[in-house]
Amino acid sequence: MKFGTKVIHAGINADPSTGAIMTPIFQTSTYVQRSPGDHKGYEYSRTHNPTRTALQQNLAALENGKHGLCFASGMAAIDTLMKLLKPGDEVISTNDLYGGTYRIFARVFSKFGIKFHFIPMNNPFEVEKLITENTKMIWVETPTNPMMNIIDVAGIAAVAKKHQVWLAVDNTFATPFLQNPLELGADIVMHSLTKYLAGHSDVVMGAIVVNDDKLAEELSFLQNACGAIPGPQDCFLVLRGIKTLHVRMERHCQNGKTIAAYLKNHPKVEKVYWPGFEDHPNHAVAKEQMNDFGGMISFTLKGNKLEDAVSILEKFKVFVLAESLGGVESLCGHPATMTHASIPKEEREKVGLSDSLIRLSVGIEDVEDLKNDIAQALKGL
Ligand SMILES: *Cc1c(COP(=O)(O)O)cnc(C)c1O
């Protein structure tokens, strides 16, 4: 099946008892057994739930993987992945990454004796230099947040294979519509389903997809043992959201391209970070590994004044000031004071994250209204 068919049909069967076309919300914690151990494959809903099973199978199909597992949030998925490791193990991670991922690595799992290295990953050889016999996992987020760098997944995968360490890719920003890390050689794909996959800013959930049977078995054990599972109603919402993923992503990409070009030509704008530009430093890698360039854009202002950025964010009418991304509605954010405020100013500025940097999650509204909103917000600076 092609992508636009899989989003609607993969893993989904009409309910055998009624013919209901939509996957029922199996709001049950337990399942009746005929005699001890004689059941229909379901015993207790922490372990398995049919609504969750449908979503897990659907996600595995979208990533061209064998096994999907869902969790109560993206962070719960990352938490479970880190529990594959033990004290003394080392992880090499992208340095420009989701703040919550940085926090769970640096402030939670480092307490348990796992060592994390945070580095820029423009060059796979720089990653290879840090590998020791204790290295167990390489963690990649691409496009990076909020600087929109693109990391060469196939290049890093070759290094990971050579040294037999796991390569995990956080595919939240790209979605399986734009990129399939398992096909590029990654062992593990992780998602915050909260963002584009669910797509309507109404649910928090996470997922992992893998191919390896033994790894899947270990992760299922952890999923059941630790218990950070999503409820069936939320699984239903994500399944419904995914049915339009391809159509939404097409519009996100189209609007993203128009808005990126508009900002680039705006006299008040200093620099626009978007991987679709030919002069983006990683444009060639983006063209190679992604099907399109997405709707996430960051930009800075001439003069680089914090108060100018704040004034624009207050003036936006269609772009709503809020954390998160990937919903049908356009959002804007200010990384220096919101998502990345915990990073010291000098560290932020080293990667280009200046005080005037504004991040946009371009939604699927009419693009003329989005352009006009930017025009009115930047007027009078
Ligand atoms: C939001 C996000 C997460 C965390 O997911 P939650 O569902 O909020 O727990 C992880 N990685 C990226 C890239 C994200 O955007």
Short mmCIF file of C-alpha atoms and ligand atoms in Angstrom, two decimals:
data_model
loop_
_atom_site.label_atom_id
_atom_site.label_comp_id
_atom_site.label_asym_id
_atom_site.label_seq_id
_atom_site.Cartn_x
_atom_site.Cartn_y
_atom_site.Cartn_z
CA MET A 1 0.00 0.00 0.00
CA LYS A 2 1.09 3.57 -0.68
CA PHE A 3 1.35 6.07 2.18
CA GLY A 4 -2.04 7.78 1.58
CA THR A 5 -3.78 4.39 1.75
CA LYS A 6 -1.82 3.09 4.74
CA VAL A 7 -2.77 6.06 6.95
CA ILE A 8 -6.44 5.11 6.51
CA HIS A 9 -6.31 1.31 6.37
CA ALA A 10 -3.12 -0.20 7.84
CA GLY A 11 -3.82 -2.24 10.99
CA ILE A 12 -7.51 -1.38 10.89
CA ASN A 13 -10.29 -3.95 10.40
CA ALA A 14 -14.04 -3.49 10.67
CA ASP A 15 -15.21 -4.63 14.12
CA PRO A 16 -16.17 -8.34 13.72
CA SER A 17 -19.11 -8.19 16.16
CA THR A 18 -20.91 -5.19 14.57
CA GLY A 19 -19.15 -4.18 11.36
CA ALA A 20 -18.34 -0.73 12.82
CA ILE A 21 -15.96 0.90 10.35
CA MET A 22 -14.22 3.00 13.02
CA THR A 23 -12.02 1.16 15.53
CA PRO A 24 -14.11 0.90 18.74
CA ILE A 25 -12.84 2.52 21.94
CA PHE A 26 -12.35 -0.59 24.09
CA GLN A 27 -12.88 1.15 27.43
CA THR A 28 -12.09 -1.90 29.52
CA SER A 29 -9.36 -2.81 31.98
CA THR A 30 -9.84 -6.57 31.84
CA TYR A 31 -11.18 -9.41 29.65
CA VAL A 32 -13.31 -12.44 30.57
CA GLN A 33 -11.57 -15.83 30.38
CA ARG A 34 -13.50 -19.06 29.65
CA SER A 35 -11.19 -21.11 31.82
CA PRO A 36 -7.84 -20.10 33.41
CA GLY A 37 -5.50 -19.04 30.59
CA ASP A 38 -8.16 -19.64 27.91
CA HIS A 39 -8.76 -16.15 26.47
CA LYS A 40 -8.87 -14.26 23.16
CA GLY A 41 -5.35 -12.78 23.38
CA TYR A 42 -6.30 -10.03 25.81
CA GLU A 43 -5.92 -10.37 29.61
CA TYR A 44 -5.33 -6.92 31.11
CA SER A 45 -5.23 -3.48 29.44
CA ARG A 46 -1.79 -2.41 30.68
CA THR A 47 -0.43 -5.30 28.63
CA HIS A 48 -2.76 -5.11 25.59
CA ASN A 49 -5.86 -3.21 24.50
CA PRO A 50 -7.47 -3.68 21.06
CA THR A 51 -7.74 0.08 20.33
CA ARG A 52 -4.05 0.46 21.17
CA THR A 53 -3.17 -2.61 19.09
CA ALA A 54 -4.81 -1.05 16.00
CA LEU A 55 -2.85 2.19 16.48
CA GLN A 56 0.43 0.34 17.10
CA GLN A 57 0.01 -1.68 13.90
CA ASN A 58 -0.90 1.43 11.94
CA LEU A 59 2.21 3.28 13.17
CA ALA A 60 4.49 0.34 12.39
CA ALA A 61 3.13 0.33 8.81
CA LEU A 62 3.67 4.10 8.39
CA GLU A 63 7.34 3.77 9.41
CA ASN A 64 7.80 0.62 7.29
CA GLY A 65 8.67 -1.20 10.51
CA LYS A 66 7.53 -4.46 12.10
CA HIS A 67 6.64 -3.49 15.66
CA GLY A 68 4.89 -0.39 17.05
CA LEU A 69 4.48 0.49 20.73
CA CYS A 70 2.49 3.41 22.17
CA PHE A 71 3.11 5.32 25.38
CA ALA A 72 1.35 7.91 27.54
CA SER A 73 3.53 10.70 26.05
CA GLY A 74 6.60 11.21 23.89
CA MET A 75 8.63 11.53 27.11
CA ALA A 76 7.26 8.18 28.36
CA ALA A 77 8.49 6.60 25.11
CA ILE A 78 11.97 8.11 25.63
CA ASP A 79 11.91 7.04 29.30
CA THR A 80 11.22 3.45 28.21
CA LEU A 81 14.01 3.53 25.61
CA MET A 82 16.53 4.70 28.22
CA LYS A 83 15.56 1.72 30.40
CA LEU A 84 17.18 -0.52 27.77
CA LEU A 85 20.47 0.82 29.21
CA LYS A 86 22.32 0.17 32.46
CA PRO A 87 24.76 2.15 34.67
CA GLY A 88 28.06 2.75 32.88
CA ASP A 89 26.48 2.85 29.41
CA GLU A 90 27.01 5.93 27.23
CA VAL A 91 24.75 7.78 24.77
CA ILE A 92 25.87 10.26 22.10
CA SER A 93 23.12 12.79 21.39
CA THR A 94 22.41 15.71 19.08
CA ASN A 95 23.11 18.98 20.97
CA ASP A 96 20.31 21.07 19.39
CA LEU A 97 17.29 19.08 20.59
CA TYR A 98 13.90 19.09 22.30
CA GLY A 99 14.31 20.61 25.79
CA GLY A 100 12.43 17.77 27.52
CA THR A 101 14.74 15.18 25.96
CA TYR A 102 17.78 17.13 27.16
CA ARG A 103 16.21 17.31 30.62
CA ILE A 104 15.44 13.58 30.98
CA PHE A 105 18.96 12.69 29.75
CA ALA A 106 20.93 15.25 31.77
CA ARG A 107 18.82 15.40 34.93
CA VAL A 108 17.11 12.01 35.26
CA PHE A 109 19.09 9.20 33.61
CA SER A 110 22.53 10.65 34.37
CA LYS A 111 21.60 10.16 38.07
CA PHE A 112 21.44 6.43 37.36
CA GLY A 113 24.99 6.32 35.97
CA ILE A 114 24.29 6.70 32.24
CA LYS A 115 26.66 9.14 30.54
CA PHE A 116 25.45 11.52 27.81
CA HIS A 117 27.55 13.41 25.25
CA PHE A 118 25.80 16.32 23.45
CA ILE A 119 27.44 17.27 20.15
CA PRO A 120 26.63 18.85 16.79
CA MET A 121 26.19 16.02 14.28
CA ASN A 122 26.99 17.69 10.96
CA ASN A 123 29.81 15.20 10.47
CA PRO A 124 29.37 11.45 11.23
CA PHE A 125 33.14 11.16 11.92
CA GLU A 126 32.77 13.53 14.89
CA VAL A 127 30.22 11.05 16.29
CA GLU A 128 32.53 8.10 15.63
CA LYS A 129 35.38 9.77 17.56
CA LEU A 130 33.29 9.64 20.77
CA ILE A 131 32.38 5.96 20.54
CA THR A 132 33.87 3.76 23.27
CA GLU A 133 33.15 0.17 24.32
CA ASN A 134 30.51 1.62 26.69
CA THR A 135 28.58 3.45 23.94
CA LYS A 136 25.17 1.80 23.51
CA MET A 137 23.06 4.35 21.67
CA ILE A 138 23.26 7.33 19.32
CA TRP A 139 20.32 9.74 19.64
CA VAL A 140 19.43 11.88 16.64
CA GLU A 141 16.74 14.54 16.25
CA THR A 142 16.36 15.89 12.69
CA PRO A 143 15.33 18.56 11.72
CA THR A 144 16.84 19.96 14.91
CA ASN A 145 14.84 22.22 17.20
CA PRO A 146 14.76 25.21 16.81
CA MET A 147 17.68 25.74 14.39
CA MET A 148 16.35 23.40 11.64
CA ASN A 149 19.69 21.72 10.94
CA ILE A 150 19.39 18.44 9.05
CA ILE A 151 21.41 15.43 10.23
CA ASP A 152 22.48 12.74 7.76
CA VAL A 153 20.71 9.67 9.22
CA ALA A 154 22.23 7.20 6.71
CA GLY A 155 25.73 8.55 7.43
CA ILE A 156 25.29 8.19 11.20
CA ALA A 157 23.64 4.75 10.69
CA ALA A 158 26.80 3.50 8.94
CA VAL A 159 28.88 4.51 11.99
CA ALA A 160 26.33 2.91 14.37
CA LYS A 161 26.34 -0.38 12.41
CA LYS A 162 30.15 -0.50 12.28
CA HIS A 163 30.36 -0.19 16.08
CA GLN A 164 27.16 -2.18 16.81
CA VAL A 165 25.41 0.55 18.77
CA TRP A 166 21.71 1.40 18.46
CA LEU A 167 20.73 4.42 16.40
CA ALA A 168 17.51 6.03 17.67
CA VAL A 169 15.86 8.85 15.69
CA ASP A 170 13.24 11.24 17.09
CA ASN A 171 11.08 11.63 13.97
CA THR A 172 8.52 14.01 15.51
CA PHE A 173 9.35 17.08 13.36
CA ALA A 174 9.57 15.21 10.06
CA THR A 175 6.78 12.60 10.52
CA PRO A 176 6.78 9.36 8.48
CA PHE A 177 5.28 11.38 5.60
CA LEU A 178 8.60 13.20 5.12
CA GLN A 179 11.17 10.64 6.29
CA ASN A 180 11.47 6.98 7.35
CA PRO A 181 14.56 6.57 9.58
CA LEU A 182 14.36 2.74 9.68
CA GLU A 183 14.81 2.70 5.90
CA LEU A 184 17.85 4.98 6.31
CA GLY A 185 19.43 2.41 8.68
CA ALA A 186 18.17 3.48 12.13
CA ASP A 187 17.24 0.76 14.65
CA ILE A 188 14.64 2.75 16.59
CA VAL A 189 12.17 5.49 15.60
CA MET A 190 10.54 7.55 18.33
CA HIS A 191 7.57 9.95 17.99
CA SER A 192 5.72 12.47 20.05
CA LEU A 193 2.30 11.66 18.55
CA THR A 194 1.10 14.82 20.31
CA LYS A 195 2.38 16.87 17.36
CA TYR A 196 1.74 16.18 13.64
CA LEU A 197 0.56 12.56 13.93
CA ALA A 198 -2.45 13.36 16.13
CA GLY A 199 -2.42 16.78 14.49
CA HIS A 200 -5.28 18.53 16.28
CA SER A 201 -3.68 19.68 19.57
CA ASP A 202 -6.10 17.54 21.58
CA VAL A 203 -4.02 14.63 22.89
CA VAL A 204 -0.61 13.81 24.41
CA MET A 205 0.96 10.49 23.36
CA GLY A 206 4.22 8.90 22.22
CA ALA A 207 5.40 5.91 20.19
CA ILE A 208 8.36 3.72 19.27
CA VAL A 209 8.72 1.66 16.08
CA VAL A 210 11.43 -1.00 15.57
CA ASN A 211 12.16 -3.90 13.21
CA ASP A 212 14.21 -6.21 15.43
CA ASP A 213 12.07 -8.90 17.13
CA LYS A 214 14.28 -9.19 20.21
CA LEU A 215 14.37 -5.41 20.72
CA ALA A 216 10.57 -5.29 20.33
CA GLU A 217 10.21 -8.03 22.94
CA GLU A 218 12.40 -6.11 25.40
CA LEU A 219 10.44 -2.90 24.79
CA SER A 220 7.07 -4.69 25.23
CA PHE A 221 8.38 -6.10 28.50
CA LEU A 222 9.31 -2.56 29.65
CA GLN A 223 6.02 -1.10 28.38
CA ASN A 224 4.09 -3.60 30.50
CA ALA A 225 6.49 -3.63 33.46
CA CYS A 226 6.71 0.18 33.82
CA GLY A 227 3.15 0.89 32.67
CA ALA A 228 3.33 4.29 30.92
CA ILE A 229 0.58 3.29 28.47
CA PRO A 230 -2.03 5.50 26.74
CA GLY A 231 -5.77 5.03 27.32
CA PRO A 232 -8.04 3.68 24.58
CA GLN A 233 -9.88 6.96 24.00
CA ASP A 234 -6.62 8.78 23.28
CA CYS A 235 -5.58 5.93 20.95
CA PHE A 236 -8.84 6.47 19.05
CA LEU A 237 -8.13 10.20 18.70
CA VAL A 238 -4.65 9.55 17.30
CA LEU A 239 -5.99 6.92 14.88
CA ARG A 240 -8.54 9.46 13.63
CA GLY A 241 -5.89 12.17 13.33
CA ILE A 242 -3.55 9.95 11.32
CA LYS A 243 -6.22 9.31 8.67
CA THR A 244 -5.58 12.81 7.27
CA LEU A 245 -1.82 12.97 7.95
CA HIS A 246 -0.80 12.94 4.27
CA VAL A 247 -3.30 15.66 3.30
CA ARG A 248 -2.36 17.84 6.27
CA MET A 249 1.37 17.39 5.65
CA GLU A 250 1.01 18.38 1.99
CA ARG A 251 -0.59 21.65 3.08
CA HIS A 252 1.87 22.20 5.95
CA CYS A 253 4.73 21.86 3.42
CA GLN A 254 3.06 24.09 0.82
CA ASN A 255 2.24 26.82 3.36
CA GLY A 256 5.70 26.42 4.93
CA LYS A 257 7.36 27.06 1.58
CA THR A 258 5.26 30.19 0.93
CA ILE A 259 5.84 31.61 4.42
CA ALA A 260 9.59 30.86 4.38
CA ALA A 261 9.95 32.71 1.06
CA TYR A 262 7.81 35.61 2.30
CA LEU A 263 9.93 36.02 5.44
CA LYS A 264 13.17 35.77 3.45
CA ASN A 265 12.14 38.77 1.34
CA HIS A 266 10.85 40.82 4.28
CA PRO A 267 13.01 43.91 4.98
CA LYS A 268 12.78 43.53 8.80
CA VAL A 269 13.90 39.89 8.80
CA GLU A 270 17.59 39.04 9.26
CA LYS A 271 17.71 35.29 8.64
CA VAL A 272 15.25 32.47 7.96
CA TYR A 273 16.03 28.88 9.01
CA TRP A 274 14.19 26.39 6.77
CA PRO A 275 15.81 23.33 5.10
CA GLY A 276 14.04 23.91 1.76
CA PHE A 277 16.26 26.88 0.84
CA GLU A 278 19.08 26.02 -1.56
CA ASP A 279 21.49 28.05 0.57
CA HIS A 280 20.58 26.13 3.76
CA PRO A 281 23.86 24.43 4.86
CA ASN A 282 22.26 20.95 4.91
CA HIS A 283 19.93 21.39 1.91
CA ALA A 284 21.55 18.51 -0.02
CA VAL A 285 21.04 16.07 2.89
CA ALA A 286 17.45 17.29 3.33
CA LYS A 287 16.74 16.69 -0.38
CA GLU A 288 18.22 13.22 -0.14
CA GLN A 289 16.49 11.94 2.99
CA MET A 290 13.22 13.90 3.12
CA ASN A 291 10.26 13.90 0.71
CA ASP A 292 9.61 17.62 1.33
CA PHE A 293 10.73 20.29 3.79
CA GLY A 294 7.89 20.68 6.29
CA GLY A 295 6.19 23.64 7.96
CA MET A 296 8.59 24.36 10.83
CA ILE A 297 10.43 27.67 10.35
CA SER A 298 12.62 29.82 12.61
CA PHE A 299 13.65 33.42 11.86
CA THR A 300 15.56 36.30 13.43
CA LEU A 301 15.02 40.07 13.17
CA LYS A 302 17.34 42.82 11.99
CA GLY A 303 18.85 44.46 15.08
CA ASN A 304 18.26 41.25 17.09
CA LYS A 305 16.22 42.94 19.83
CA LEU A 306 14.33 40.84 22.37
CA GLU A 307 11.62 43.53 22.68
CA ASP A 308 10.98 43.46 18.92
CA ALA A 309 10.42 39.69 19.05
CA VAL A 310 8.10 40.06 22.04
CA SER A 311 6.13 42.83 20.31
CA ILE A 312 5.62 40.68 17.19
CA LEU A 313 4.52 37.69 19.24
CA GLU A 314 1.97 39.89 21.03
CA LYS A 315 0.67 41.34 17.74
CA PHE A 316 0.13 38.05 15.90
CA LYS A 317 -3.59 37.32 15.49
CA VAL A 318 -3.75 34.09 13.44
CA PHE A 319 -0.44 32.64 14.71
CA VAL A 320 -1.18 31.77 18.34
CA LEU A 321 1.54 32.08 20.98
CA ALA A 322 1.84 28.62 22.55
CA GLU A 323 4.23 25.74 23.19
CA SER A 324 3.92 22.64 20.97
CA LEU A 325 3.67 22.30 17.18
CA GLY A 326 2.20 20.22 14.40
CA GLY A 327 -1.48 21.04 14.89
CA VAL A 328 -3.80 22.27 12.12
CA GLU A 329 -3.59 25.79 13.60
CA SER A 330 -0.49 27.98 13.19
CA LEU A 331 1.54 28.49 16.36
CA CYS A 332 4.43 30.79 17.20
CA GLY A 333 6.95 30.60 20.01
CA HIS A 334 10.00 32.33 21.44
CA PRO A 335 12.66 29.67 22.22
CA ALA A 336 14.97 32.04 24.18
CA THR A 337 12.30 32.70 26.83
CA MET A 338 10.05 29.63 26.41
CA THR A 339 11.31 26.18 25.34
CA HIS A 340 15.07 26.86 25.57
CA ALA A 341 15.18 29.34 28.48
CA SER A 342 17.13 26.90 30.67
CA ILE A 343 20.12 26.99 28.28
CA PRO A 344 22.63 29.80 29.14
CA LYS A 345 22.61 32.76 26.71
CA GLU A 346 26.23 32.17 25.50
CA GLU A 347 25.42 28.49 24.78
CA ARG A 348 22.25 29.50 22.93
CA GLU A 349 24.05 32.07 20.82
CA LYS A 350 26.78 29.58 19.87
CA VAL A 351 24.22 27.57 17.89
CA GLY A 352 22.57 30.75 16.51
CA LEU A 353 19.62 30.79 18.89
CA SER A 354 19.53 34.54 19.43
CA ASP A 355 17.12 36.67 21.48
CA SER A 356 15.07 37.68 18.44
CA LEU A 357 14.61 34.11 17.13
CA ILE A 358 10.94 33.27 16.58
CA ARG A 359 9.79 29.72 15.80
CA LEU A 360 6.70 29.12 13.66
CA SER A 361 4.68 25.94 13.28
CA VAL A 362 2.89 26.83 10.06
CA GLY A 363 -0.64 25.41 10.10
CA ILE A 364 -3.03 24.54 7.29
CA GLU A 365 -5.09 27.76 7.23
CA ASP A 366 -5.40 29.88 4.08
CA VAL A 367 -1.86 31.06 3.39
CA GLU A 368 -2.96 34.62 2.45
CA ASP A 369 -4.26 35.09 5.99
CA LEU A 370 -0.96 33.81 7.39
CA LYS A 371 1.06 36.21 5.20
CA ASN A 372 -1.18 39.15 6.14
CA ASP A 373 -0.81 38.27 9.82
CA ILE A 374 3.00 38.39 9.54
CA ALA A 375 2.79 41.66 7.57
CA GLN A 376 0.68 43.39 10.23
CA ALA A 377 2.77 42.03 13.11
CA LEU A 378 6.08 43.21 11.58
CA LYS A 379 4.71 46.61 10.50
CA GLY A 380 6.06 49.54 12.50
CA LEU A 381 9.11 47.75 13.92
C1 LIG B 1 7.06 17.30 22.03
C2 LIG B 1 8.29 16.56 21.70
C3 LIG B 1 8.76 15.51 22.51
C4 LIG B 1 8.05 15.09 23.79
O1 LIG B 1 6.78 14.58 23.54
P1 LIG B 1 5.51 14.75 24.55
O2 LIG B 1 4.42 14.06 23.81
O3 LIG B 1 5.30 16.20 24.77
O4 LIG B 1 5.89 14.03 25.81
C5 LIG B 1 9.91 14.86 22.11
N1 LIG B 1 10.59 15.22 21.00
C6 LIG B 1 10.17 16.24 20.21
C7 LIG B 1 10.95 16.58 18.99
C8 LIG B 1 9.03 16.94 20.53
O5 LIG B 1 8.64 17.96 19.75
#
